[in-house]
Short mmCIF file of C-alpha atoms in Angstrom, two decimals:
data_model
loop_
_atom_site.label_atom_id
_atom_site.label_comp_id
_atom_site.label_asym_id
_atom_site.label_seq_id
_atom_site.Cartn_x
_atom_site.Cartn_y
_atom_site.Cartn_z
CA MET A 8 9.99 -52.05 1.60
CA THR A 9 12.97 -50.03 2.77
CA THR A 10 15.87 -48.68 0.72
CA MET A 11 19.05 -49.75 2.50
CA PRO A 12 21.47 -48.49 3.54
CA PHE A 13 20.01 -45.05 4.24
CA PRO A 14 21.84 -41.95 2.98
CA ALA A 15 24.65 -41.51 5.52
CA ARG A 16 23.41 -38.25 7.04
CA ASP A 17 19.94 -39.71 7.59
CA TYR A 18 21.49 -41.82 10.35
CA LEU A 19 22.44 -38.78 12.42
CA PRO A 20 19.02 -37.98 13.93
CA VAL A 21 18.54 -41.69 14.64
CA LEU A 22 21.91 -41.87 16.40
CA ARG A 23 21.10 -38.74 18.40
CA GLU A 24 17.83 -40.31 19.55
CA LEU A 25 19.39 -43.66 20.43
CA THR A 26 22.35 -42.22 22.31
CA GLY A 27 20.00 -39.94 24.24
CA ALA A 28 17.88 -42.94 25.22
CA PHE A 29 20.99 -44.87 26.28
CA ALA A 30 22.23 -41.97 28.43
CA GLU A 31 18.82 -41.90 30.10
CA ALA A 32 18.99 -45.65 30.73
CA LEU A 33 22.29 -45.07 32.54
CA ARG A 34 20.85 -42.17 34.54
CA VAL A 35 17.81 -44.06 35.83
CA GLY A 36 19.12 -47.64 35.88
CA ASP A 37 20.90 -49.67 38.52
CA LEU A 38 24.49 -49.57 37.30
CA SER A 39 25.32 -52.70 39.26
CA ALA A 40 22.54 -54.72 37.61
CA PRO A 41 23.65 -57.62 35.39
CA VAL A 42 23.08 -57.44 31.64
CA PRO A 43 21.50 -60.79 30.73
CA ASP A 44 22.64 -60.87 27.09
CA CYS A 45 26.22 -59.75 27.86
CA ALA A 46 27.56 -62.45 30.17
CA GLY A 47 29.47 -61.08 33.15
CA TRP A 48 28.67 -57.43 32.42
CA THR A 49 26.82 -54.95 34.59
CA LEU A 50 24.96 -51.94 33.23
CA ALA A 51 28.04 -49.87 34.19
CA ASP A 52 30.23 -52.18 32.09
CA LEU A 53 27.84 -51.80 29.16
CA GLY A 54 27.88 -48.01 29.42
CA THR A 55 31.67 -47.94 29.67
CA HIS A 56 32.01 -50.19 26.62
CA LEU A 57 29.63 -48.20 24.43
CA GLY A 58 31.08 -44.85 25.45
CA ASN A 59 34.56 -46.05 24.53
CA VAL A 60 33.32 -47.48 21.24
CA HIS A 61 31.89 -44.03 20.41
CA ARG A 62 35.18 -42.33 21.27
CA TRP A 63 37.15 -44.85 19.21
CA ALA A 64 34.82 -44.51 16.22
CA ALA A 65 35.03 -40.71 16.45
CA ALA A 66 38.84 -40.93 16.25
CA VAL A 67 38.67 -43.28 13.26
CA VAL A 68 36.22 -41.00 11.43
CA THR A 69 38.32 -37.92 12.18
CA THR A 70 41.61 -39.42 11.00
CA GLY A 71 40.37 -41.94 8.43
CA GLU A 72 42.83 -44.42 9.91
CA VAL A 73 42.65 -47.41 12.26
CA GLN A 74 43.04 -46.37 15.90
CA PRO A 75 44.04 -48.19 19.10
CA GLN A 76 41.16 -49.76 20.99
CA ASP A 77 40.54 -49.33 24.72
CA PHE A 78 36.97 -50.19 25.54
CA ASP A 79 37.38 -50.62 29.31
CA SER A 80 38.62 -47.24 30.58
CA GLY A 81 35.72 -45.04 31.58
CA ALA A 82 34.53 -42.43 34.03
CA ASP A 83 35.37 -42.73 37.71
CA ALA A 84 32.00 -41.17 38.49
CA GLY A 85 29.06 -39.72 36.60
CA LEU A 86 28.86 -42.49 34.00
CA ALA A 87 25.73 -41.12 32.32
CA SER A 88 27.35 -37.71 31.80
CA TRP A 89 30.59 -39.28 30.57
CA TYR A 90 28.63 -41.45 28.14
CA ALA A 91 26.66 -38.43 26.88
CA GLU A 92 29.97 -36.63 26.30
CA SER A 93 31.27 -39.68 24.39
CA ALA A 94 28.17 -39.69 22.19
CA GLY A 95 28.59 -35.96 21.60
CA LEU A 96 32.17 -36.46 20.41
CA LEU A 97 30.97 -39.10 17.94
CA LEU A 98 28.07 -37.01 16.66
CA ASP A 99 30.36 -34.00 16.20
CA ALA A 100 32.87 -36.12 14.25
CA LEU A 101 30.16 -37.50 12.00
CA GLU A 102 28.62 -34.06 11.46
CA ARG A 103 32.00 -32.78 10.24
CA ALA A 104 32.74 -35.85 8.12
CA THR A 105 32.28 -36.22 4.37
CA PRO A 106 30.64 -39.67 4.06
CA GLU A 107 32.27 -40.42 0.72
CA ASP A 108 35.82 -39.85 2.00
CA ARG A 109 38.09 -42.87 2.33
CA CYS A 110 38.26 -44.37 5.80
CA TRP A 111 39.40 -47.55 7.49
CA HIS A 112 36.75 -49.90 8.85
CA PHE A 113 36.43 -53.61 9.53
CA GLY A 114 33.30 -54.39 7.50
CA GLY A 115 32.85 -56.00 4.12
CA THR A 116 31.73 -52.81 2.34
CA GLU A 117 33.39 -49.87 0.58
CA LYS A 118 36.06 -48.24 2.78
CA THR A 119 34.45 -44.85 3.31
CA LYS A 120 33.29 -42.86 6.32
CA ALA A 121 29.68 -43.68 5.44
CA PHE A 122 30.20 -47.05 7.15
CA TRP A 123 30.50 -45.43 10.57
CA PHE A 124 27.24 -43.49 10.38
CA ARG A 125 25.37 -46.78 9.97
CA ARG A 126 27.56 -48.90 12.26
CA GLN A 127 27.22 -46.63 15.25
CA VAL A 128 23.45 -46.53 14.92
CA HIS A 129 23.22 -50.31 15.12
CA GLU A 130 25.92 -50.64 17.77
CA THR A 131 23.84 -48.29 19.91
CA ALA A 132 20.49 -49.88 19.04
CA VAL A 133 21.57 -53.37 20.11
CA HIS A 134 23.23 -52.16 23.31
CA LEU A 135 20.18 -50.03 24.09
CA ALA A 136 18.15 -53.23 23.98
CA ASP A 137 20.79 -54.86 26.21
CA SER A 138 20.27 -52.08 28.76
CA GLY A 139 16.64 -53.03 29.28
CA SER A 140 15.41 -49.65 28.05
CA GLY A 141 11.81 -49.48 26.95
CA HIS A 142 12.81 -47.45 23.88
CA VAL A 143 10.88 -48.56 20.79
CA LEU A 144 13.20 -49.03 17.82
CA ASP A 145 11.83 -47.83 14.48
CA PRO A 146 11.13 -51.00 12.43
CA ALA A 147 12.78 -49.45 9.36
CA VAL A 148 15.97 -48.86 11.39
CA ALA A 149 15.84 -52.43 12.70
CA ALA A 150 15.45 -53.77 9.16
CA ASP A 151 18.47 -51.75 8.11
CA GLY A 152 20.32 -53.39 10.99
CA VAL A 153 19.46 -56.81 9.59
CA ASP A 154 20.76 -55.67 6.21
CA GLU A 155 24.00 -54.49 7.85
CA VAL A 156 24.59 -57.89 9.47
CA LEU A 157 24.06 -59.66 6.16
CA GLY A 158 25.88 -57.17 3.95
CA ALA A 159 28.72 -55.87 6.12
CA TRP A 160 29.34 -58.51 8.82
CA LEU A 161 28.64 -61.81 7.09
CA PRO A 162 31.23 -61.21 4.31
CA ARG A 163 33.93 -60.76 7.00
CA VAL A 164 32.73 -63.40 9.47
CA THR A 165 35.81 -65.56 8.90
CA ARG A 166 37.85 -62.92 10.77
CA TRP A 167 36.17 -64.17 13.95
CA HIS A 168 34.31 -67.41 13.26
CA THR A 169 33.92 -70.23 10.77
CA ALA A 170 31.60 -69.07 8.01
CA PRO A 171 28.10 -70.55 8.37
CA SER A 172 27.30 -73.18 5.77
CA LEU A 173 24.22 -73.07 3.61
CA ALA A 174 23.24 -75.97 1.36
CA ALA A 175 20.21 -74.35 -0.30
CA PRO A 176 18.61 -70.90 -0.60
CA LEU A 177 17.26 -69.34 2.61
CA ALA A 178 14.94 -66.32 2.81
CA LEU A 179 14.81 -63.97 5.81
CA ARG A 180 11.73 -61.77 6.01
CA THR A 181 10.63 -58.97 8.31
CA THR A 182 6.93 -59.25 9.01
CA ASP A 183 6.42 -55.58 9.91
CA THR A 184 8.39 -53.85 7.14
CA GLY A 185 7.95 -56.42 4.36
CA ASP A 186 11.66 -56.58 3.59
CA ALA A 187 13.20 -59.88 2.46
CA TRP A 188 16.69 -61.17 1.83
CA THR A 189 17.52 -64.35 -0.06
CA LEU A 190 20.79 -66.07 0.80
CA HIS A 191 22.12 -68.44 -1.86
CA PRO A 192 25.03 -70.81 -1.20
CA GLY A 193 28.29 -69.09 -2.10
CA GLU A 194 26.66 -65.78 -3.08
CA PRO A 195 26.15 -62.44 -1.30
CA PRO A 196 22.70 -61.97 0.27
CA ALA A 197 20.23 -60.26 -2.07
CA LEU A 198 17.65 -57.78 -0.79
CA GLY A 199 14.38 -58.11 -2.68
CA PRO A 200 11.52 -60.57 -3.22
CA ALA A 201 12.35 -64.04 -1.91
CA ALA A 202 13.57 -66.16 -4.82
CA GLU A 203 12.48 -69.80 -4.50
CA PRO A 204 13.98 -70.46 -1.06
CA ALA A 205 14.22 -73.92 0.45
CA ALA A 206 13.42 -72.36 3.82
CA THR A 207 12.10 -69.07 5.19
CA ALA A 208 12.63 -67.37 8.56
CA GLU A 209 10.17 -64.62 9.50
CA ALA A 210 10.07 -62.21 12.44
CA THR A 211 9.59 -58.54 13.18
CA ALA A 212 12.59 -56.49 12.13
CA ARG A 213 13.65 -55.86 15.74
CA ASP A 214 13.34 -59.52 16.73
CA LEU A 215 15.26 -60.65 13.64
CA LEU A 216 18.00 -58.09 14.30
CA LEU A 217 18.39 -59.15 17.92
CA HIS A 218 18.29 -62.83 16.96
CA LEU A 219 21.14 -62.31 14.48
CA TRP A 220 23.10 -60.61 17.26
CA LYS A 221 22.37 -63.60 19.54
CA ARG A 222 20.24 -61.54 21.90
CA THR A 223 17.06 -62.65 23.64
CA ALA A 224 14.14 -62.11 21.28
CA THR A 225 11.10 -63.91 19.95
CA PRO A 226 12.59 -66.57 17.63
CA PRO A 227 11.82 -66.33 13.92
CA ARG A 228 9.04 -68.52 12.57
CA LEU A 229 10.61 -71.12 10.30
CA SER A 230 9.01 -72.82 7.31
CA GLY A 231 10.22 -75.17 4.61
CA ASP A 232 13.50 -76.87 5.49
CA THR A 233 13.53 -75.83 9.14
CA ALA A 234 16.79 -77.69 9.85
CA LEU A 235 18.51 -75.65 7.14
CA ALA A 236 17.13 -72.36 8.48
CA GLY A 237 17.74 -73.19 12.13
CA GLY A 238 21.30 -74.33 11.55
CA PHE A 239 22.20 -71.18 9.66
CA LEU A 240 20.60 -68.83 12.17
CA GLN A 241 22.36 -70.46 15.10
CA ALA A 242 25.77 -69.69 13.57
CA PRO A 243 27.66 -66.59 14.76
CA PHE A 244 27.68 -63.70 12.29
CA THR A 245 29.42 -61.01 14.28
CA ALA A 246 32.51 -60.44 16.42
#
């Protein structure tokens, strides 16, 4: 089982690897190709979005304050190089940051800069999958992404969507890392051994992460009250 979240600085080599793989996907890919899990976007749109997210997050980390968002303005040419520069700005900002310092963010966790180390790893991991890259995501990183959805996004879901209802306990389990979360009605998700759930959903960590982000992936295997599990998992958890 994995200890989550990781220490903030442990995310930096993961982010460096993921951003490098994404830059390579832009270099070798067809920038006009559609992105199946991002309706209406091309690979160029995806690269522009993620590069701007990195630049925005770097500004937030540097100042500690909320910053204006512009996720559509990108490079006129040389998208892969512009994206790599964007990732470099983010990595530099995080390298200089003290994770424990106070900082604005939109999640349901403590308002410190540590949030952004983790958030940018999973932002990049999901969009790297969107790009069609063959990069293999470390299962422990994917499991941490599941934990982030449940611990940081789900508590704030009402900012964007109606909170998903749950009538009885539901367990989510990653088959490759052995991690499990039990969700009880009206309580925060608990990471640890499944505690008498009415239903269980099981998948590899990567598939479960992508499923929670409403991406194409092998669906979780459901047992127990499958209607309960299926209804909850179909609800939106993220912006």
